[in-house]
XYZ file of C-alpha atoms in Angstrom:
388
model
C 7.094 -43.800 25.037
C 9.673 -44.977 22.505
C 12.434 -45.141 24.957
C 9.942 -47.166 27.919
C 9.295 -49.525 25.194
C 13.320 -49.907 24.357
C 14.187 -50.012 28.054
C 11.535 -53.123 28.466
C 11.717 -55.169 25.294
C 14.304 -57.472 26.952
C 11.953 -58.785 29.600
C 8.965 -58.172 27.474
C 9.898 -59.743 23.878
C 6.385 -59.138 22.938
C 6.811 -56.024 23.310
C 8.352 -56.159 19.478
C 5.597 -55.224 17.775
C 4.810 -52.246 19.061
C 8.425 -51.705 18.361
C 7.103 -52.029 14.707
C 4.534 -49.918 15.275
C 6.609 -47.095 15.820
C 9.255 -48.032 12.848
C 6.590 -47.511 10.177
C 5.494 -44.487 12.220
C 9.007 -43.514 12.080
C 9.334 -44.133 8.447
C 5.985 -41.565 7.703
C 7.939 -38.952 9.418
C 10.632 -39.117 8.242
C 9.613 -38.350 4.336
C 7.812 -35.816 5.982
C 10.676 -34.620 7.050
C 12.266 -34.393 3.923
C 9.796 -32.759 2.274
C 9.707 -30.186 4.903
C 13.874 -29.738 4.649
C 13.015 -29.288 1.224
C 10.205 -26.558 1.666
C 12.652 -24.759 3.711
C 15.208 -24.626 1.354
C 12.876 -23.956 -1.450
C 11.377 -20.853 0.985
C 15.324 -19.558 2.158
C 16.107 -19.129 -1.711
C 13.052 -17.397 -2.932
C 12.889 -15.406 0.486
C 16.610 -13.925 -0.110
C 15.861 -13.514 -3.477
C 13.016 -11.289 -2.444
C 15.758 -9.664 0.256
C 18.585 -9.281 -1.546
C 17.305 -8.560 -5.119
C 13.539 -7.303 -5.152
C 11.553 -7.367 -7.652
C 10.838 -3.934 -9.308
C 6.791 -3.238 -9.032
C 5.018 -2.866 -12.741
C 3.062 0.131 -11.015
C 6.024 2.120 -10.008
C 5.171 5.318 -11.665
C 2.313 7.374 -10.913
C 1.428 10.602 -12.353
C 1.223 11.915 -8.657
C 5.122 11.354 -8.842
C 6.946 14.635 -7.939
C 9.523 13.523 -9.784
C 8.256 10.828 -12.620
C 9.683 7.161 -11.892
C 11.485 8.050 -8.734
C 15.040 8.106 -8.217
C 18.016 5.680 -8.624
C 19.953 7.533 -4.959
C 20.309 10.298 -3.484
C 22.925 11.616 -5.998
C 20.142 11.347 -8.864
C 18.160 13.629 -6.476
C 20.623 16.401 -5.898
C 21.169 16.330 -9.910
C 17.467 17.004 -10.867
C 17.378 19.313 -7.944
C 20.516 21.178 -9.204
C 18.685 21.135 -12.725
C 15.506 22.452 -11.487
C 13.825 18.942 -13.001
C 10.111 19.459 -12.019
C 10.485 22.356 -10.246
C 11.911 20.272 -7.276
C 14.291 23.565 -6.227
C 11.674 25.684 -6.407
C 9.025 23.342 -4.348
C 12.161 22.854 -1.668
C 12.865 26.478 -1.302
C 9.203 27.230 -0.789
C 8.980 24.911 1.763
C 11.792 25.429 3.690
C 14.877 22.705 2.391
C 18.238 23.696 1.417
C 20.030 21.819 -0.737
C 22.918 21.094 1.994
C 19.920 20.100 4.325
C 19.136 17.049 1.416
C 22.739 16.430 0.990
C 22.833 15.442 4.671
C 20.246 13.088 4.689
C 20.941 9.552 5.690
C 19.255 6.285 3.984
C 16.263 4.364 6.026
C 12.681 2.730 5.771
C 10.557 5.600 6.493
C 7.452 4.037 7.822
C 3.708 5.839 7.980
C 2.561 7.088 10.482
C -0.671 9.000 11.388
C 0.121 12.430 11.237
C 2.680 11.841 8.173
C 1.558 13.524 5.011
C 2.906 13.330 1.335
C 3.898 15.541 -1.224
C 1.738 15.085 -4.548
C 1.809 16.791 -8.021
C -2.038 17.062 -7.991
C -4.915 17.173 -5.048
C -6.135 13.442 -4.202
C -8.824 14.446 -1.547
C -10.201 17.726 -2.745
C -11.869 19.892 -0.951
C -11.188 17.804 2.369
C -9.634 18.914 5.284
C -7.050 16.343 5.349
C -5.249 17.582 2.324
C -3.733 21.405 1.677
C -2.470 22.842 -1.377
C 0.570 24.764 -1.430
C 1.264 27.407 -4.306
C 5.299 28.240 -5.163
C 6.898 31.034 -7.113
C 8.213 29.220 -10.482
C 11.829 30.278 -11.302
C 10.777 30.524 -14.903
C 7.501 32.261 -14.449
C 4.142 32.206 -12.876
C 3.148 30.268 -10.445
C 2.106 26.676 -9.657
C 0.558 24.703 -6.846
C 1.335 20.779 -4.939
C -0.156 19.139 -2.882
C 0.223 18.112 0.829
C -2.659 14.914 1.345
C -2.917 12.806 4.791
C -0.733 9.506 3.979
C -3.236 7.462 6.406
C -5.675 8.789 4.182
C -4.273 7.311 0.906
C -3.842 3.662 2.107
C -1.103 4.512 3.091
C -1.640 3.225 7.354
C 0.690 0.319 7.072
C 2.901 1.086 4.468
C 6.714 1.627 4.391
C 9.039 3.515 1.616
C 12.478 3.390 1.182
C 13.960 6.443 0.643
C 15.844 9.782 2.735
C 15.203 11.673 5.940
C 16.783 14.840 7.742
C 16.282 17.474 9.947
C 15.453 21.223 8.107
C 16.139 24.114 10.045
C 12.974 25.755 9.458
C 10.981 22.938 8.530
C 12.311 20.211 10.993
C 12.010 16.430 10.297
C 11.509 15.575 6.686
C 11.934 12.440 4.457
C 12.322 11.845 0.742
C 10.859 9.056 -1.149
C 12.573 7.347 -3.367
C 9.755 5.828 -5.633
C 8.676 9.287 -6.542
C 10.712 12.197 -5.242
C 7.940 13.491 -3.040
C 8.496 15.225 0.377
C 6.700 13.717 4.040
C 6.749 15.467 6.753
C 5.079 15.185 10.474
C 2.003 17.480 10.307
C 1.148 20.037 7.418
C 4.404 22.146 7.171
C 4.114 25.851 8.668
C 6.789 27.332 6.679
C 4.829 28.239 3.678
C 1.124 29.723 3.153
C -1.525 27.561 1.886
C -2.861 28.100 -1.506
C -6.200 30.620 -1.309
C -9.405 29.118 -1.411
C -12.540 30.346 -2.778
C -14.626 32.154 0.196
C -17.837 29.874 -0.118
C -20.320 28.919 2.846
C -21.548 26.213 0.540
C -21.185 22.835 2.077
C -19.965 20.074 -0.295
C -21.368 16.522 -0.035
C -21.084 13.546 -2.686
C -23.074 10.088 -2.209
C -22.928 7.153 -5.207
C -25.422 4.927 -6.215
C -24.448 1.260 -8.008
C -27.849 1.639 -10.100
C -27.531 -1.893 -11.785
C -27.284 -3.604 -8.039
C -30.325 -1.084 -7.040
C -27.952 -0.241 -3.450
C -26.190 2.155 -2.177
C -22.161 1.960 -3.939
C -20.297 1.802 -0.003
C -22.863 -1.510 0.707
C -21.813 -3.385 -1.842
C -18.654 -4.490 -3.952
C -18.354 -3.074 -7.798
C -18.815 -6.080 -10.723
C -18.045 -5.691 -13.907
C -19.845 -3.763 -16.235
C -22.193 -2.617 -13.050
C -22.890 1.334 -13.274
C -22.885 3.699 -10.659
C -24.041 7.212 -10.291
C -22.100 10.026 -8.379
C -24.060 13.077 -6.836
C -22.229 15.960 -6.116
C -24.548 18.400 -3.670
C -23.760 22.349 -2.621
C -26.140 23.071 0.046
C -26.209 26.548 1.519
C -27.983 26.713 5.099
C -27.191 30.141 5.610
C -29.812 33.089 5.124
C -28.006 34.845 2.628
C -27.164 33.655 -0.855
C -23.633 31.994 -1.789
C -21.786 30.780 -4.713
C -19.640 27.159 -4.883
C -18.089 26.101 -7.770
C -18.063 21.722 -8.667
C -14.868 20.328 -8.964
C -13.915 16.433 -9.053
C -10.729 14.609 -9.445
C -11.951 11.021 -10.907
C -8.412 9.584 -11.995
C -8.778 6.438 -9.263
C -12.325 5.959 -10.166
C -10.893 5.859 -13.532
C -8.286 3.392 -12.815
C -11.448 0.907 -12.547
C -14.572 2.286 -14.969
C -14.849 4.924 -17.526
C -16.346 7.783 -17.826
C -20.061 7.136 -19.895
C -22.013 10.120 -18.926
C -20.403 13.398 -17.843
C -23.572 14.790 -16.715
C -22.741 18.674 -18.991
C -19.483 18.360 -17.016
C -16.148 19.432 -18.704
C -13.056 16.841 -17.969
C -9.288 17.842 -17.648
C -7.556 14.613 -19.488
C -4.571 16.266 -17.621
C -5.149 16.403 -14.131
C -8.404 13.755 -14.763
C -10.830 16.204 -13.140
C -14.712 16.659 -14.418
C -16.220 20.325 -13.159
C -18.933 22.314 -13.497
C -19.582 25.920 -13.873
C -20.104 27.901 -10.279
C -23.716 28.277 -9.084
C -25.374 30.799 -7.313
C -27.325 29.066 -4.326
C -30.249 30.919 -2.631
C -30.957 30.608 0.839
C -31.425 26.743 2.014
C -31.138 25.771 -1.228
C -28.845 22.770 -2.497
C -27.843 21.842 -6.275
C -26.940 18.977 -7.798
C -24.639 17.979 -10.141
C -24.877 14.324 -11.612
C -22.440 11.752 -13.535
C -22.482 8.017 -14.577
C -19.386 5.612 -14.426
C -19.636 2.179 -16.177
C -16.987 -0.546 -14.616
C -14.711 -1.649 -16.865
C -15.972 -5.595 -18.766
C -12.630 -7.281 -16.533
C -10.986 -5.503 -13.620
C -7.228 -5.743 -14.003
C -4.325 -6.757 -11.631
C -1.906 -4.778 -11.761
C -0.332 -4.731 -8.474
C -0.854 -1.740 -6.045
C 1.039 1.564 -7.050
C 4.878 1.377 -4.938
C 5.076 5.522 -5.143
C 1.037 6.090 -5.490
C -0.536 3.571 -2.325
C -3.610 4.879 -3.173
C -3.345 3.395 -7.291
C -4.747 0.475 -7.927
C -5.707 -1.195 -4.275
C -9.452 -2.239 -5.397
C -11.040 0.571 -3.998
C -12.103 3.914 -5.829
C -11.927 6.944 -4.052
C -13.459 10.419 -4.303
C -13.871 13.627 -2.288
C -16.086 16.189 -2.561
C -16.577 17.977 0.946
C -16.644 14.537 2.577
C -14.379 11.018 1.343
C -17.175 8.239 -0.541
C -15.392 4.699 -0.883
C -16.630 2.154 -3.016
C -14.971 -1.745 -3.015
C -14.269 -3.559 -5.719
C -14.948 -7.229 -6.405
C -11.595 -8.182 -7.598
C -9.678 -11.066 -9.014
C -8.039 -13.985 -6.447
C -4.686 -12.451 -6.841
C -5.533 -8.878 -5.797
C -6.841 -10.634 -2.358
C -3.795 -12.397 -2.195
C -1.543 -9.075 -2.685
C -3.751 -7.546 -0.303
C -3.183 -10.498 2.551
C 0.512 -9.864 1.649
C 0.468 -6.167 2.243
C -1.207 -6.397 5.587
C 1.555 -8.940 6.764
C 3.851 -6.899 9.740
C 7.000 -5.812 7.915
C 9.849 -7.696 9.436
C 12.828 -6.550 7.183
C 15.523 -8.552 5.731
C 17.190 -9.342 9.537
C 13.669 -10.342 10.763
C 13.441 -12.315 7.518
C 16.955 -14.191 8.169
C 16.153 -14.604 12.310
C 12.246 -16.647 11.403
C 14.144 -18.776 8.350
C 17.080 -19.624 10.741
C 14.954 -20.788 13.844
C 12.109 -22.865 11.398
C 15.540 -24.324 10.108
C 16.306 -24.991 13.251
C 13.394 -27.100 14.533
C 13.439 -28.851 11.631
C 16.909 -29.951 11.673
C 16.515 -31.489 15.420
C 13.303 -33.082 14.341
C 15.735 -34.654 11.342
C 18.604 -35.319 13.890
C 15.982 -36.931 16.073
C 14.458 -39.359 13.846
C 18.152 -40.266 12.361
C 18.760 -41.093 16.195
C 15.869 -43.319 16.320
C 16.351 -44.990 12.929
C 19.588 -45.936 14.255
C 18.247 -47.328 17.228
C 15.990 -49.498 15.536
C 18.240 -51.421 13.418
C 20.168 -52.115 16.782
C 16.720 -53.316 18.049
C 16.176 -55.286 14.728
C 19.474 -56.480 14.228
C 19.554 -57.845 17.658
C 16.335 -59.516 17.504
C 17.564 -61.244 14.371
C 20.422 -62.740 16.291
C 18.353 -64.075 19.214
C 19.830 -61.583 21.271
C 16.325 -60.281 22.685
């Protein structure tokens, strides 16, 4: 339209003031412009910033850390692992990694996927069949047991981890993680035998109850201060009697609430379990075993665990037979970390490529409206002189 306009001002002087029209039009965009160039800039810094020197996460320990606080490279690694530092030989040797097979890794973004599980120090979906427990000869003595849990199953669906993979030659694919030393591999691994379990035909359920809301805890998000009851059931439907045994790690409900009435339960401050003596259960009969968490008076925001997924993502967690979920109402910045984390991953090249081509466009919109400033002091200059 611009250009008709230019190409017909000299046999249409009138025509002028739409020519002015379009000059303070011109003049809008072109602060807005500016102040885009300037966004740009402002977003390339902070955006290689975030590339080239993150950030290190205030949750990047977790107690479910294999080896506490991670590791610096894969040097660091082979050192504990020479030392024996958290049993790490002994766990790789019962599994099926040498130490060359480590040594040989190669550096990456290992990325979840759905049949990926993780290495953890203690069980984070008990008694669920999405998580197995592995038991290993100590080299100092006795024995002691990990845990293999479902990565999709800890939050864990679309996140990534830097760290190491390689191929085993009994164990096949594996990766290392870097945040906390832990092992992933594709599937449960096959080259060790699975911790014994107690023979028990019981079957394990657990429902909640947010008793100050009066609902269900999975219908409706956690306040502060709200209370909630847990129910942990053993039914037996067979026609013979059985034993079970109650048995609850609490640590992510914990991360939330505390702990106001244990219900005659014993709790672990170690591995943050509450349990209950075994029962005997008669033929279709069911027990229950109840306890009362209070949420905490503010929820806090620390930012979601970089070597736990599962720590501190405003949901609480617990399994007993079956998985019970319960949402918490948390603060505007949690929401916005959460937004963040469901953003596609595009890496620091796919970072680089969108920068470059917004920079782009916005540096022929710029060249654009120069070209058209020009053009109308020509116009004006012109009209000045009595040339149009």
């Amino acid at each position: 339209m611009f250009r008709k306009l230019v190409s017909n001002l000299p046999y249409s002087p009138s025509l002028i003031s739409e020519i002015g029209f379009y000059a303070r039009r011109l003049k809008n965009e072109d602060v807005t412009r500016r102040l885009t160039a300037l966004f740009i800039v402002l977003t390339f810094v902070m955006q290689s910033l975030a590339v080239f020197s993150p950030v290190e996460s205030v949750n990047a320990s977790s107690e479910q850390d294999i080896i506490r606080g991670g590791v610096s490279d894969l040097d660091d690694f082979l050192v504990r692992y020479d030392h024996n530092e958290d049993d790490l030989k002994d766990i790789l040797s019962t599994v099926g990694v040498s130490r060359d097979e480590v040594a040989n890794t190669r550096k990456t973004t290992i990325r979840a996927t759905s049949d990926m599980y993780m290495m953890s120090r203690f069980g984070q979906l008990m008694a669920s069949d999405k998580e197995i427990s592995m038991s290993y000869q100590k080299s100092t003595g006795g024995m002691d047991v990990r845990f293999f849990s479902k990565l999709t199953e800890l939050d864990g669906a679309h996140q990534s981890f830097k760290g190491w993979v390689g191929q085993s030659a009994s164990l096949g694919w594996f990766g290392i993680l870097q945040s906390n030393g832990s092992l992933v591999t594709h599937g449960i691994p096959a080259t060790f035998k699975p911790a014994a379990k107690a023979d028990s035909n019981a079957i394990k359920t657990i429902s909640a109850r947010n008793i100050t809301q009066g609902a269900p805890s999975e219908s409706v998000k956690a306040n502060p201060l709200d209370k909630i009851q847990y129910t942990l059931t053993l039914s037996n439907p067979q026609p013979i009697s059985t034993s079970g045994g109650y048995e609850l790690r609490i640590a992510d409900i914990l991360e939330y609430a505390s702990l106001v009435d244990a219900g005659g339960a014993d709790y672990n401050p170690t591995t943050k379990t509450i349990s209950w003596p075994s029962t005997q259960l008669k033929p279709g009969s069911q027990q229950d075993r109840v306890f009362i968490v209070q949420m905490l008076d503010s929820f806090p925001e620390t930012g979601q665990g970089s070597s736990n997924p599962e720590s501190y993502d405003c949901k609480i967690l617990a399994v007993f037979g079956n998985s019970h979920e319960t949402k918490i109402n948390c603060p505007m910045a949690k929401g916005i970390e959460g937004f963040l984390n469901s953003l596609p991953l595009l890496g620091s090249t796919g970072n680089i490529i969108f920068i470059s081509v917004v920079a782009l466009v916005v540096l022929f919109f710029a060249i654009r409206t120069s070209q058209m400033k020009k053009e109308l002091r020509i116009i004006r200059h012109s009209f000045n002189n009595g040339v149009i």
